[in-house]
Amino acid sequence: MDKVVSVAALADGWFKVAFSDRRTAELDVKPFVRSGFFAALRDRHYFALVGLFFSGVGWLGGKDLGPDTISARLLVTEHP
């Protein structure tokens, strides 16, 4: 399983990730914020606090997305 090695918040609910296999991708998180669990991500300041969490990404308070979830929904922007 590839792991996320870097993450950066982008505008309008998107973030950019880099995986250990050198792929980079952008992910739209807006579909996740429909659930109550991820509702806090609607706040752009909170969303901007995204960071690495184990092999995926996460936010303070236990909100996280694993690398498999990210890979399944990503838009690849570069190939190794």
PDB file of C-alpha atoms in Angstrom:
ATOM      1  CA  MET A   1       0.000   0.000   0.000  1.00  0.00           C
ATOM      2  CA  ASP A   2       1.286   3.439  -0.906  1.00  0.00           C
ATOM      3  CA  LYS A   3       1.334   6.060   1.768  1.00  0.00           C
ATOM      4  CA  VAL A   4       0.826   9.779   1.597  1.00  0.00           C
ATOM      5  CA  VAL A   5       4.143  11.582   2.133  1.00  0.00           C
ATOM      6  CA  SER A   6       2.968  15.189   1.768  1.00  0.00           C
ATOM      7  CA  VAL A   7      -0.307  17.092   1.745  1.00  0.00           C
ATOM      8  CA  ALA A   8      -1.259  20.720   1.148  1.00  0.00           C
ATOM      9  CA  ALA A   9      -4.642  22.390   1.367  1.00  0.00           C
ATOM     10  CA  LEU A  10      -5.820  24.080  -1.820  1.00  0.00           C
ATOM     11  CA  ALA A  11      -8.762  26.414  -2.391  1.00  0.00           C
ATOM     12  CA  ASP A  12     -12.430  25.440  -2.295  1.00  0.00           C
ATOM     13  CA  GLY A  13     -12.191  22.144  -0.408  1.00  0.00           C
ATOM     14  CA  TRP A  14      -9.404  20.525  -2.412  1.00  0.00           C
ATOM     15  CA  PHE A  15      -6.032  19.270  -1.254  1.00  0.00           C
ATOM     16  CA  LYS A  16      -2.951  18.020  -3.048  1.00  0.00           C
ATOM     17  CA  VAL A  17      -1.160  14.865  -1.959  1.00  0.00           C
ATOM     18  CA  ALA A  18       2.050  13.111  -2.910  1.00  0.00           C
ATOM     19  CA  PHE A  19       2.339   9.358  -2.467  1.00  0.00           C
ATOM     20  CA  SER A  20       5.408   7.278  -1.675  1.00  0.00           C
ATOM     21  CA  ASP A  21       5.345   5.912  -5.254  1.00  0.00           C
ATOM     22  CA  ARG A  22       5.870   9.516  -6.504  1.00  0.00           C
ATOM     23  CA  ARG A  23       2.314  10.026  -7.781  1.00  0.00           C
ATOM     24  CA  THR A  24       0.732  13.373  -6.988  1.00  0.00           C
ATOM     25  CA  ALA A  25      -2.960  14.027  -7.020  1.00  0.00           C
ATOM     26  CA  GLU A  26      -5.664  16.469  -6.058  1.00  0.00           C
ATOM     27  CA  LEU A  27      -8.753  15.443  -4.104  1.00  0.00           C
ATOM     28  CA  ASP A  28     -12.068  17.231  -3.706  1.00  0.00           C
ATOM     29  CA  VAL A  29     -13.158  16.746  -0.089  1.00  0.00           C
ATOM     30  CA  LYS A  30     -16.581  18.368  -0.518  1.00  0.00           C
ATOM     31  CA  PRO A  31     -18.388  15.013  -1.004  1.00  0.00           C
ATOM     32  CA  PHE A  32     -17.131  13.921   2.430  1.00  0.00           C
ATOM     33  CA  VAL A  33     -18.415  17.010   4.257  1.00  0.00           C
ATOM     34  CA  ARG A  34     -21.999  15.941   3.605  1.00  0.00           C
ATOM     35  CA  SER A  35     -21.638  13.534   6.536  1.00  0.00           C
ATOM     36  CA  GLY A  36     -21.838  14.888  10.050  1.00  0.00           C
ATOM     37  CA  PHE A  37     -18.460  13.396  10.901  1.00  0.00           C
ATOM     38  CA  PHE A  38     -16.631  15.584   8.368  1.00  0.00           C
ATOM     39  CA  ALA A  39     -18.860  18.687   8.692  1.00  0.00           C
ATOM     40  CA  ALA A  40     -16.049  20.630  10.412  1.00  0.00           C
ATOM     41  CA  LEU A  41     -14.088  20.536   7.136  1.00  0.00           C
ATOM     42  CA  ARG A  42     -16.516  23.126   5.747  1.00  0.00           C
ATOM     43  CA  ASP A  43     -14.599  25.718   7.786  1.00  0.00           C
ATOM     44  CA  ARG A  44     -11.760  26.785   5.494  1.00  0.00           C
ATOM     45  CA  HIS A  45      -9.461  27.623   8.404  1.00  0.00           C
ATOM     46  CA  TYR A  46      -9.914  24.178   9.940  1.00  0.00           C
ATOM     47  CA  PHE A  47      -9.588  22.547   6.525  1.00  0.00           C
ATOM     48  CA  ALA A  48      -6.249  24.325   5.997  1.00  0.00           C
ATOM     49  CA  LEU A  49      -4.857  22.485   9.055  1.00  0.00           C
ATOM     50  CA  VAL A  50      -4.677  19.208   7.097  1.00  0.00           C
ATOM     51  CA  GLY A  51      -1.542  17.218   7.778  1.00  0.00           C
ATOM     52  CA  LEU A  52      -0.062  13.748   7.572  1.00  0.00           C
ATOM     53  CA  PHE A  53      -1.782  11.177   9.768  1.00  0.00           C
ATOM     54  CA  PHE A  54      -0.261   7.687   9.807  1.00  0.00           C
ATOM     55  CA  SER A  55      -0.174   6.772   6.081  1.00  0.00           C
ATOM     56  CA  GLY A  56      -3.000   9.148   5.086  1.00  0.00           C
ATOM     57  CA  VAL A  57      -4.127  12.662   5.973  1.00  0.00           C
ATOM     58  CA  GLY A  58      -5.949  14.068   8.962  1.00  0.00           C
ATOM     59  CA  TRP A  59      -7.109  17.036  10.980  1.00  0.00           C
ATOM     60  CA  LEU A  60      -7.210  17.827  14.678  1.00  0.00           C
ATOM     61  CA  GLY A  61     -10.069  16.077  16.433  1.00  0.00           C
ATOM     62  CA  GLY A  62      -9.709  12.724  14.694  1.00  0.00           C
ATOM     63  CA  LYS A  63     -10.953  13.502  11.192  1.00  0.00           C
ATOM     64  CA  ASP A  64      -8.841  11.489   8.755  1.00  0.00           C
ATOM     65  CA  LEU A  65      -8.746   9.846   5.327  1.00  0.00           C
ATOM     66  CA  GLY A  66      -6.625   6.800   4.634  1.00  0.00           C
ATOM     67  CA  PRO A  67      -4.495   6.325   1.538  1.00  0.00           C
ATOM     68  CA  ASP A  68      -6.899   3.771   0.024  1.00  0.00           C
ATOM     69  CA  THR A  69      -9.839   6.176   0.317  1.00  0.00           C
ATOM     70  CA  ILE A  70      -7.776   8.960  -1.210  1.00  0.00           C
ATOM     71  CA  SER A  71      -6.499   6.749  -4.060  1.00  0.00           C
ATOM     72  CA  ALA A  72     -10.022   5.634  -4.924  1.00  0.00           C
ATOM     73  CA  ARG A  73     -11.211   9.230  -5.395  1.00  0.00           C
ATOM     74  CA  LEU A  74      -8.208  11.066  -6.752  1.00  0.00           C
ATOM     75  CA  LEU A  75      -7.499  12.972  -9.906  1.00  0.00           C
ATOM     76  CA  VAL A  76      -3.926  12.113 -10.873  1.00  0.00           C
ATOM     77  CA  THR A  77      -1.947  15.170 -11.890  1.00  0.00           C
ATOM     78  CA  GLU A  78       1.431  13.545 -12.529  1.00  0.00           C
ATOM     79  CA  HIS A  79       2.725  10.043 -13.205  1.00  0.00           C
ATOM     80  CA  PRO A  80       6.027   8.604 -11.973  1.00  0.00           C
TER      81      PRO A  80
END
